[in-house]
Amino acid sequence: MKSKFTLNHSSSSSNVQIKSDRNKNFSRKFKLSTKGTGFIFVVGGVMSGIGKGTTTASIGKILQSRGFKVTAVKIDPYINVDAGTMNPIEHGEVFVTDDGDETDQDIGNYERFLDQDITTDNYMTTGRVYETVIHKERNLDYGGKCVEVVPHIPEEVIRRIEKVARRGYDFVLIEVGGTVGEYQNILFLEAARMMKIKHPGDVLFVLVSYLPIPAKIGEMKTKPTQYAARTLNSAGIQPDFIICRSEKPLDKPRKQKISIFCNIQPEDVISAPDADSIYEIPVNFEKDKIGERILNKFGLKCGKKDLKDYKKLNQTVKRVKRQVTIGIIGKYFATGKFVLSDAYISVIEAVKHACWGHKRKPEILWLNSEEYEQDKKKLNELKKLDGIIIPGGFGSRGVKGKILVIQYARKNNVPYLGLCYGMQLATVEFARNVCGMRGAHTTEIESDTKYPVIHVMPDQEKKLLARDYGGTMRLGAWPCVLKKGTKSSKAYGQRKIEERHRHRYELNNKYRERLEKKGLNIAGTSPDGKLVEIIELPKHKFFVGVQFHPEFKSRPLRPHPLFREFVKAAIS
Ligand code: GLN
């Protein structure tokens, strides 16, 4: 399985040299080809939700730590063109990229682990792929051919992956959503299989599987993994690695068993026990030498591994004892009788990054705002919180409760960070209870409110009337100018910032003066001054509402400035 680019690098003595050699080659010779890129497909077996995304991101981090240029692509098998139209309870968080795509939460993992802004090219869904193929067919791009599911759909998938590779990456990881054996990801597996024929020696397959330890039996079982490997085989794919997710580390006899039954070397069966923090995963994988083994399979010389940054972070996570309690008040939690925190994953990660940065242990409580509407006495439970966050949201459910929580935070000097809807509702609360605008509201909830302090932007209104919902919000990175002397400008340490948006409503300029007069500080606006992006209460310990989503830009080793200052206020 020697790669064609082996010769270029076999004489390289250090990882730094490997990287620069490769980059030179890209710009000189391979600009329009994918030559020199290794493709690693990550697919899931047995069940969903076992960490395919973090596995993909972790392998990326490992290769990056050895000096390679890496990126990751997510394939979602849904018909939805993007994740923007999906309920977070169905699909978890909608992650927004700088270039305004509404993507899967795994893109967030890639950004956090690879410390890289991922673009729309790195995300595809079944809907998106079909949309392109149909569009091309209508444009006669297939030159009169019969356009068929196979090969045209997998070919479009491959075209998209190769497009990413051409940006000059040494490795592109491709995570295939869903689980092997599902009807809906078959065409993506077909694309992966075809990719290996097209790029011999440059494609590897990683199967992420789950090994249950049934309580009554007490033994780790390998059979579901064996079936998963067989199912993958029947799609024409032999895994090169099997990542064994389980509660506990994998032992030798089970490694052997999986090796024999799944037809791979025991050294390529990687133990992936549950971890305290997701940032332990790359370090755990390296205990089984996955980096070295991947590079060997590509015929590449190994750069020196360097995960010092993550090791240090993990030590902090393990060592810190003093706690800080942050409440996230939302509504996208419940699925039947189970609690799901996926809908707010970037907010949760951003809180963790900030807490670890302050050497504190984060205790994050998910509180359902609807409960305060039913029983105001329940608000008493907020007393145990050091800080309160109201994250993004849509629609009327739980809004009354959120406004009560904001009032509590404002009156009791409890640090408050409002994210998008959390900023809009803080404006509503302030208008009602400080400015005396009784019944003030956002027109999202009450279209004929007497005081529409939050209202829909005119271009957005047109889209709503036309029922043109998909991908039409104010999306992606927008510049914002900060007012001198505010908490925000101190936090960022600069005057001009860029943050990611996803909303249709805005603070209504008609009420700006009235709100400001009563003490609401407009701490940030769009460069033309027309859109309010940040509100603050200067006399409060920390009361900041932002029209954007700073959580998307927080990184484990670089907490977001606003989250950092919010947590600082919560512990002081
Ligand atoms: N529902 C609000 C809007 O559309 C807020 C959206 C959000 O919180 N992301 O403007």
XYZ file of C-alpha atoms and ligand atoms in Angstrom:
582
model
C 0.000 0.000 0.000
C 2.861 2.316 -0.773
C 1.804 5.752 -1.695
C 3.118 7.547 -4.710
C 4.359 10.386 -2.597
C 6.535 8.152 -0.403
C 9.650 8.972 -2.332
C 9.213 12.660 -1.798
C 9.347 12.284 1.913
C 11.265 9.181 2.786
C 14.409 11.214 3.206
C 12.734 13.782 5.424
C 14.119 13.608 8.887
C 11.651 15.806 10.712
C 7.968 16.344 10.569
C 8.444 20.013 9.811
C 10.298 19.109 6.676
C 7.610 16.679 5.652
C 5.060 19.430 5.881
C 6.975 22.008 3.945
C 8.037 19.536 1.261
C 4.468 18.542 0.749
C 3.221 22.068 0.537
C 5.844 22.949 -2.017
C 4.795 20.004 -4.118
C 1.215 21.064 -3.962
C 1.742 24.543 -5.152
C 4.179 23.521 -7.858
C 2.900 20.350 -9.413
C -0.401 19.229 -8.042
C -2.501 22.303 -8.021
C -5.345 20.771 -9.924
C -4.991 17.176 -8.817
C -5.427 15.381 -5.545
C -2.045 13.716 -5.906
C -0.344 13.634 -2.560
C -3.539 13.507 -0.543
C -4.470 10.572 1.650
C -8.180 9.925 2.170
C -9.405 8.340 5.381
C -13.058 7.305 5.536
C -14.601 6.927 8.978
C -17.772 4.851 9.176
C -19.821 3.684 12.130
C -20.977 0.235 13.126
C -23.410 -1.231 15.699
C -25.073 2.007 16.739
C -25.071 5.764 16.409
C -23.867 8.300 18.914
C -20.653 6.488 19.842
C -18.328 9.269 18.791
C -17.602 8.945 15.084
C -17.233 12.708 14.931
C -14.756 12.901 17.782
C -12.908 9.882 16.369
C -12.595 11.636 13.018
C -11.497 14.868 14.674
C -9.050 12.993 16.923
C -7.367 11.153 14.056
C -7.132 14.515 12.313
C -5.536 16.059 15.375
C -3.026 13.201 15.603
C -1.925 13.580 11.987
C -1.825 17.349 12.370
C 0.346 16.998 15.469
C 2.823 15.110 13.313
C 3.125 18.045 10.977
C 0.575 17.252 8.277
C -2.035 19.509 6.772
C -5.382 17.930 7.554
C -9.050 18.677 7.135
C -12.293 16.761 7.612
C -15.493 16.364 5.618
C -18.873 15.340 6.996
C -21.427 13.443 4.967
C -24.960 13.457 6.339
C -27.318 10.916 4.807
C -30.398 13.137 5.235
C -32.413 14.495 2.331
C -32.322 17.913 4.026
C -30.074 20.206 2.026
C -28.565 21.473 5.263
C -29.078 21.026 8.981
C -30.763 24.427 9.290
C -34.281 23.132 8.855
C -33.956 20.331 11.382
C -35.212 20.492 14.932
C -32.212 20.320 17.303
C -33.966 17.570 19.249
C -33.953 15.484 16.074
C -30.448 16.182 14.992
C -28.518 18.049 17.687
C -26.998 21.463 17.284
C -26.959 23.327 13.995
C -23.356 24.424 13.641
C -22.772 27.584 11.601
C -19.576 28.081 9.634
C -17.840 31.365 8.890
C -19.074 31.201 5.300
C -22.654 30.817 6.461
C -23.451 27.131 6.102
C -25.805 25.477 8.582
C -24.119 22.187 9.246
C -23.923 19.187 11.500
C -22.476 19.490 14.995
C -19.515 17.311 13.981
C -18.172 20.197 11.910
C -17.874 21.924 15.293
C -15.750 19.053 16.561
C -13.480 19.313 13.543
C -13.095 23.058 14.070
C -12.313 22.612 17.757
C -9.844 19.754 17.353
C -8.108 20.972 14.205
C -8.266 24.618 15.268
C -9.437 25.403 11.756
C -12.373 27.265 10.231
C -14.187 24.678 8.147
C -16.019 25.784 5.001
C -19.230 24.755 3.290
C -17.259 22.544 0.874
C -16.589 20.191 3.784
C -20.239 19.397 4.379
C -22.654 17.458 2.228
C -26.011 15.799 2.604
C -27.928 13.437 0.343
C -30.160 16.397 -0.521
C -27.208 18.537 -1.509
C -25.668 15.831 -3.670
C -28.911 15.070 -5.494
C -29.619 18.774 -5.913
C -26.324 19.223 -7.781
C -26.814 16.137 -9.947
C -30.335 17.200 -10.918
C -29.154 20.723 -11.619
C -26.353 19.407 -13.837
C -28.778 17.148 -15.664
C -31.085 20.106 -16.361
C -28.063 21.984 -17.749
C -27.242 19.118 -20.109
C -23.953 18.614 -18.278
C -24.255 14.862 -18.734
C -24.406 15.310 -22.478
C -27.595 13.366 -23.086
C -26.609 10.351 -21.028
C -29.052 8.460 -18.870
C -28.311 9.875 -15.413
C -28.401 7.079 -12.867
C -28.119 6.710 -9.126
C -24.985 4.643 -9.669
C -22.475 5.865 -10.743
C -23.591 9.499 -10.921
C -24.445 10.026 -7.269
C -21.216 8.463 -5.893
C -19.285 10.344 -8.580
C -20.703 13.620 -7.323
C -19.733 12.633 -3.768
C -16.199 11.910 -4.966
C -16.048 15.189 -6.880
C -16.892 17.052 -3.704
C -14.249 15.232 -1.646
C -11.597 15.788 -4.306
C -12.467 19.468 -4.454
C -11.598 19.749 -0.773
C -8.356 17.794 -1.264
C -7.279 20.175 -4.009
C -6.994 22.962 -1.502
C -3.659 21.384 -0.618
C -4.281 18.939 2.195
C -2.056 16.000 3.042
C -5.049 14.194 4.509
C -8.776 14.514 4.105
C -10.847 12.615 6.644
C -14.355 11.809 5.531
C -16.930 10.897 8.137
C -19.913 9.018 6.750
C -22.972 9.694 8.892
C -25.238 6.897 10.056
C -24.316 3.284 10.678
C -23.257 0.550 8.240
C -26.215 -1.531 7.188
C -28.522 1.448 6.976
C -30.193 1.877 3.645
C -29.555 5.603 3.505
C -25.780 5.680 3.540
C -25.225 2.942 0.965
C -24.433 5.404 -1.823
C -21.806 7.069 0.312
C -20.168 3.733 1.069
C -20.305 3.080 -2.652
C -18.477 6.376 -3.205
C -15.865 5.356 -0.618
C -15.375 1.996 -2.331
C -15.025 3.651 -5.749
C -12.598 6.167 -4.315
C -10.197 3.349 -3.474
C -10.214 2.181 -7.088
C -9.666 5.703 -8.320
C -6.886 6.487 -5.830
C -5.120 3.180 -5.180
C -2.904 3.324 -2.126
C -4.355 6.613 -0.979
C -7.526 5.470 0.767
C -8.003 3.953 4.226
C -11.131 2.859 6.046
C -11.768 3.187 9.757
C -14.710 1.444 11.369
C -15.891 2.896 14.668
C -17.726 0.204 16.547
C -19.258 -0.337 19.952
C -18.561 -3.199 22.331
C -21.277 -3.525 24.941
C -20.660 -4.879 28.428
C -24.159 -6.107 29.403
C -24.631 -5.579 33.143
C -25.961 -9.077 33.750
C -23.098 -10.742 31.863
C -20.277 -8.412 32.882
C -18.194 -9.304 29.846
C -17.261 -7.165 26.862
C -18.899 -8.593 23.755
C -17.331 -8.492 20.298
C -20.090 -10.072 18.212
C -21.897 -6.849 17.192
C -18.524 -5.549 15.935
C -17.983 -8.725 13.937
C -21.372 -8.213 12.297
C -20.600 -4.568 11.599
C -17.328 -5.520 9.883
C -19.167 -8.161 7.811
C -21.797 -5.632 6.797
C -19.061 -3.277 5.699
C -17.434 -6.134 3.790
C -20.686 -6.716 1.962
C -20.502 -3.112 0.763
C -17.130 -4.040 -0.728
C -15.070 -2.382 1.983
C -12.517 -3.958 4.290
C -11.714 -1.808 7.325
C -8.044 -1.001 7.900
C -8.683 -0.022 11.509
C -11.416 -0.807 13.972
C -11.910 1.690 16.765
C -13.492 -0.143 19.674
C -15.668 2.176 21.709
C -16.662 0.807 25.065
C -17.034 1.714 28.700
C -13.677 0.067 29.421
C -10.369 -0.428 27.602
C -10.131 -3.356 25.249
C -8.078 -6.323 26.503
C -5.744 -8.597 24.553
C -8.035 -11.599 24.049
C -10.700 -9.376 22.537
C -8.189 -7.642 20.300
C -7.165 -11.066 19.027
C -10.742 -12.132 18.513
C -11.646 -9.020 16.532
C -8.450 -9.391 14.554
C -9.286 -12.948 13.496
C -12.992 -12.484 12.877
C -12.726 -9.101 11.196
C -9.650 -9.881 9.177
C -7.266 -7.198 10.434
C -4.003 -7.064 12.375
C -4.477 -6.991 16.173
C -2.399 -3.777 16.268
C -5.046 -2.121 14.092
C -7.755 -2.833 16.624
C -7.747 0.346 18.680
C -9.043 0.615 22.212
C -11.340 3.604 22.789
C -12.699 3.544 26.332
C -15.020 6.243 27.688
C -13.055 9.359 28.569
C -13.579 12.213 31.062
C -13.125 14.731 28.301
C -13.202 14.360 24.524
C -9.733 15.921 24.360
C -8.326 12.749 25.940
C -9.298 10.733 22.900
C -6.354 11.593 20.620
C -3.981 10.868 23.499
C -5.712 7.530 24.139
C -5.553 6.575 20.470
C -1.861 7.271 20.396
C -1.360 4.790 23.227
C -2.225 2.201 20.570
C 0.103 3.982 18.109
C -2.607 4.755 15.606
C -0.733 7.713 14.085
C 2.314 5.650 13.264
C 0.232 2.796 11.873
C -1.847 5.079 9.632
C 1.247 6.738 8.218
C 2.925 3.377 7.667
C -0.048 2.196 5.683
C 0.275 5.234 3.458
C 3.966 4.426 3.113
C 4.860 7.669 4.811
C 7.623 8.342 7.205
C 6.325 9.370 10.596
C 6.802 12.831 11.932
C 7.372 12.982 15.673
C 4.133 12.978 17.559
C 3.422 15.971 19.689
C 0.253 16.110 21.692
C 1.777 18.124 24.526
C -0.920 20.772 24.309
C -3.722 18.249 24.788
C -1.839 16.351 27.493
C -1.513 19.582 29.453
C -5.186 20.375 28.978
C -6.171 16.883 30.101
C -4.091 17.250 33.240
C -5.970 20.435 34.045
C -9.300 18.707 33.431
C -8.336 15.907 35.807
C -6.710 18.023 38.485
C -9.028 20.970 38.941
C -11.253 20.607 41.960
C -12.861 23.986 42.574
C -16.163 24.095 40.839
C -18.131 26.767 39.043
C -21.818 26.154 38.398
C -23.260 27.431 35.137
C -26.920 27.037 34.208
C -27.933 26.746 30.573
C -31.600 27.567 30.352
C -33.165 26.166 27.222
C -35.809 23.893 25.828
C -34.185 21.466 23.424
C -33.366 18.817 25.998
C -35.838 16.038 26.189
C -36.186 13.047 23.931
C -38.830 10.871 25.509
C -37.568 10.084 28.987
C -33.949 10.847 28.162
C -32.004 14.060 28.382
C -30.062 15.160 25.340
C -27.414 17.841 25.588
C -26.382 17.634 21.925
C -28.537 20.599 20.976
C -26.220 22.949 22.867
C -22.922 21.150 22.335
C -20.901 24.218 21.256
C -22.227 26.258 24.188
C -21.282 23.457 26.564
C -17.825 23.113 25.048
C -17.284 26.883 25.170
C -18.199 26.914 28.888
C -15.792 24.047 29.532
C -12.939 25.735 27.647
C -13.446 28.929 29.647
C -13.678 27.101 32.991
C -10.544 25.058 32.339
C -8.808 28.264 31.290
C -9.581 29.612 34.783
C -8.556 26.288 36.358
C -12.080 25.514 37.451
C -14.178 22.427 37.146
C -17.324 23.182 35.183
C -20.596 22.005 36.616
C -23.131 22.593 33.885
C -26.811 22.338 34.675
C -29.395 22.093 31.911
C -32.543 23.734 33.084
C -35.826 23.693 31.267
C -37.311 27.182 31.085
C -40.862 25.852 30.726
C -40.810 24.656 34.320
C -40.553 28.237 35.635
C -43.705 29.138 33.728
C -45.656 26.451 35.507
C -44.269 27.217 38.956
C -42.450 30.469 39.695
C -41.171 29.061 42.982
C -38.934 26.834 40.932
C -36.889 29.935 40.143
C -35.362 29.377 43.572
C -33.185 26.676 42.082
C -31.326 29.434 40.216
C -29.723 30.387 43.536
C -27.193 27.617 43.161
C -25.914 29.058 39.873
C -22.759 31.164 39.590
C -23.683 32.209 36.078
C -26.597 31.938 33.669
C -26.612 31.421 29.908
C -29.640 31.625 27.654
C -28.619 30.154 24.315
C -30.137 30.512 20.857
C -33.692 29.442 20.207
C -36.785 29.808 18.094
C -40.527 30.059 18.697
C -42.648 30.684 21.743
C -42.239 27.543 23.842
C -40.352 28.322 27.035
C -40.005 32.055 26.287
C -41.967 33.255 29.333
C -39.720 31.179 31.571
C -36.609 32.552 29.935
C -37.760 36.127 30.518
C -38.307 35.311 34.217
C -34.778 33.898 34.407
C -33.314 37.005 32.763
C -35.152 39.212 35.229
C -33.727 37.128 38.061
C -30.171 37.443 36.682
C -30.511 41.196 36.135
C -31.960 41.942 39.556
C -29.674 39.656 41.530
C -26.444 40.662 39.811
C -25.866 37.099 38.585
C -23.484 36.976 35.592
C -25.548 36.578 32.455
C -24.590 35.740 28.897
C -27.374 35.877 26.324
C -26.687 34.243 22.993
C -28.842 35.440 20.090
C -32.351 34.696 21.405
C -30.843 35.214 24.871
C -29.903 38.751 23.809
C -33.244 39.458 22.175
C -35.203 38.294 25.219
C -32.928 40.301 27.528
C -33.912 43.354 25.487
C -37.586 42.431 25.862
C -37.194 41.977 29.625
C -35.400 45.316 29.957
C -38.005 47.135 27.875
C -40.845 45.717 29.933
C -39.450 45.907 33.444
C -37.038 48.842 33.325
C -38.420 51.082 30.571
C -42.053 50.503 31.450
C -43.039 49.262 27.985
C -45.699 46.852 29.148
C -46.158 43.923 26.825
C -43.010 44.684 24.829
C -42.006 41.673 22.795
C -40.293 40.261 19.773
C -42.544 40.094 16.718
C -41.428 36.493 16.325
C -43.830 35.704 19.181
C -46.310 38.565 19.075
C -46.639 40.154 15.667
C -48.944 42.946 16.872
C -47.179 43.832 20.125
C -47.435 47.488 21.115
C -43.674 47.685 21.603
C -41.905 45.564 18.975
C -38.435 46.031 20.509
C -37.201 43.060 18.499
C -38.516 42.901 14.972
C -37.928 41.112 11.721
C -35.589 42.661 9.184
C -37.470 43.807 6.023
C -35.625 41.453 3.659
C -36.280 38.621 6.103
C -39.967 39.430 6.198
C -40.194 38.919 2.453
C -38.590 35.510 2.807
C -40.976 34.514 5.563
C -43.988 35.589 3.524
C -42.712 33.542 0.599
C -42.145 30.579 2.952
C -38.547 30.634 1.784
C -37.067 29.176 4.959
C -34.038 27.071 4.063
C -30.656 28.780 4.373
C -32.169 32.259 4.271
C -31.469 33.649 7.750
C -28.743 36.171 8.426
C -25.973 33.580 8.442
C -22.237 33.270 8.927
C -19.545 35.740 9.938
C -20.404 39.440 10.068
C -18.196 42.291 11.258
C -19.025 44.161 14.441
C -17.516 47.333 15.866
C -17.191 47.516 19.634
C -17.746 50.596 21.758
C -14.729 51.711 23.766
C -14.703 51.001 27.483
C -17.359 48.263 27.370
C -16.946 44.815 28.899
C -16.983 43.363 25.405
C -14.238 45.564 24.006
C -12.104 44.818 27.059
C -12.739 41.093 26.640
C -11.796 41.020 22.954
C -8.965 43.526 23.344
C -9.766 44.963 19.912
C -12.348 47.211 18.301
C -13.367 45.236 15.251
C -14.445 41.620 15.501
C -16.216 39.040 13.361
C -18.766 36.642 14.760
C -21.185 34.099 13.339
C -24.895 34.746 13.072
C -28.052 32.713 12.565
C -31.258 34.687 13.019
C -34.023 36.674 11.336
C -34.876 39.204 14.017
C -32.957 42.259 15.255
C -33.183 44.974 17.865
C -35.611 47.616 16.568
C -33.745 50.923 16.143
C -36.918 52.842 16.899
C -36.517 51.898 20.576
C -32.758 52.248 20.799
C -32.742 55.678 22.390
C -35.359 54.794 24.963
C -33.517 51.669 25.999
C -30.193 53.474 26.151
C -31.617 56.279 28.268
C -32.589 53.747 30.907
C -29.125 52.234 31.004
C -28.923 49.612 28.281
C -25.536 50.061 26.662
C -25.215 49.293 22.964
C -21.712 47.866 23.148
C -21.388 46.666 19.567
C -22.981 47.397 16.199
C -22.483 46.546 12.553
C -19.822 48.852 11.017
C -22.556 51.116 9.553
C -24.069 51.405 13.031
C -27.450 50.136 11.843
C -27.598 46.720 13.481
C -27.257 46.275 17.219
C -24.968 43.325 17.871
C -24.198 43.575 21.606
C -26.070 44.921 24.625
C -24.635 45.347 28.111
C -25.724 46.594 31.505
C -22.727 48.612 32.710
C -23.656 48.566 36.388
C -24.158 44.813 36.491
C -21.340 42.424 37.391
C -21.584 40.878 33.931
C -24.690 41.191 31.803
C -23.914 40.799 28.123
C -26.249 39.831 25.303
C -24.934 39.170 21.823
C -26.887 38.905 18.585
C -24.361 36.341 17.350
C -23.102 32.931 18.465
C -19.647 33.256 20.028
C -19.779 29.599 21.104
C -18.935 28.498 17.563
C -15.527 30.113 17.732
C -14.351 28.827 21.100
C -11.425 26.403 20.989
C -10.182 24.120 23.775
C -6.858 25.896 24.095
C -8.228 29.339 23.216
C -11.440 29.968 25.148
C -13.688 32.592 23.596
C -13.098 36.051 25.177
C -16.766 36.536 26.126
C -17.095 33.098 27.704
C -13.751 33.660 29.451
C -14.928 36.946 30.989
C -18.364 35.538 31.804
C -16.840 32.627 33.735
C -14.369 35.019 35.380
C -17.304 37.046 36.670
C -19.048 33.852 37.788
C -16.107 32.826 39.964
C -15.331 36.240 41.390
N -35.375 33.232 16.899
C -34.481 34.326 16.872
C -34.301 34.885 15.459
O -34.618 34.241 14.506
C -33.140 33.960 17.472
C -32.387 32.923 16.711
C -31.248 32.336 17.481
O -31.236 32.360 18.701
N -30.289 31.765 16.790
O -33.840 35.984 15.302
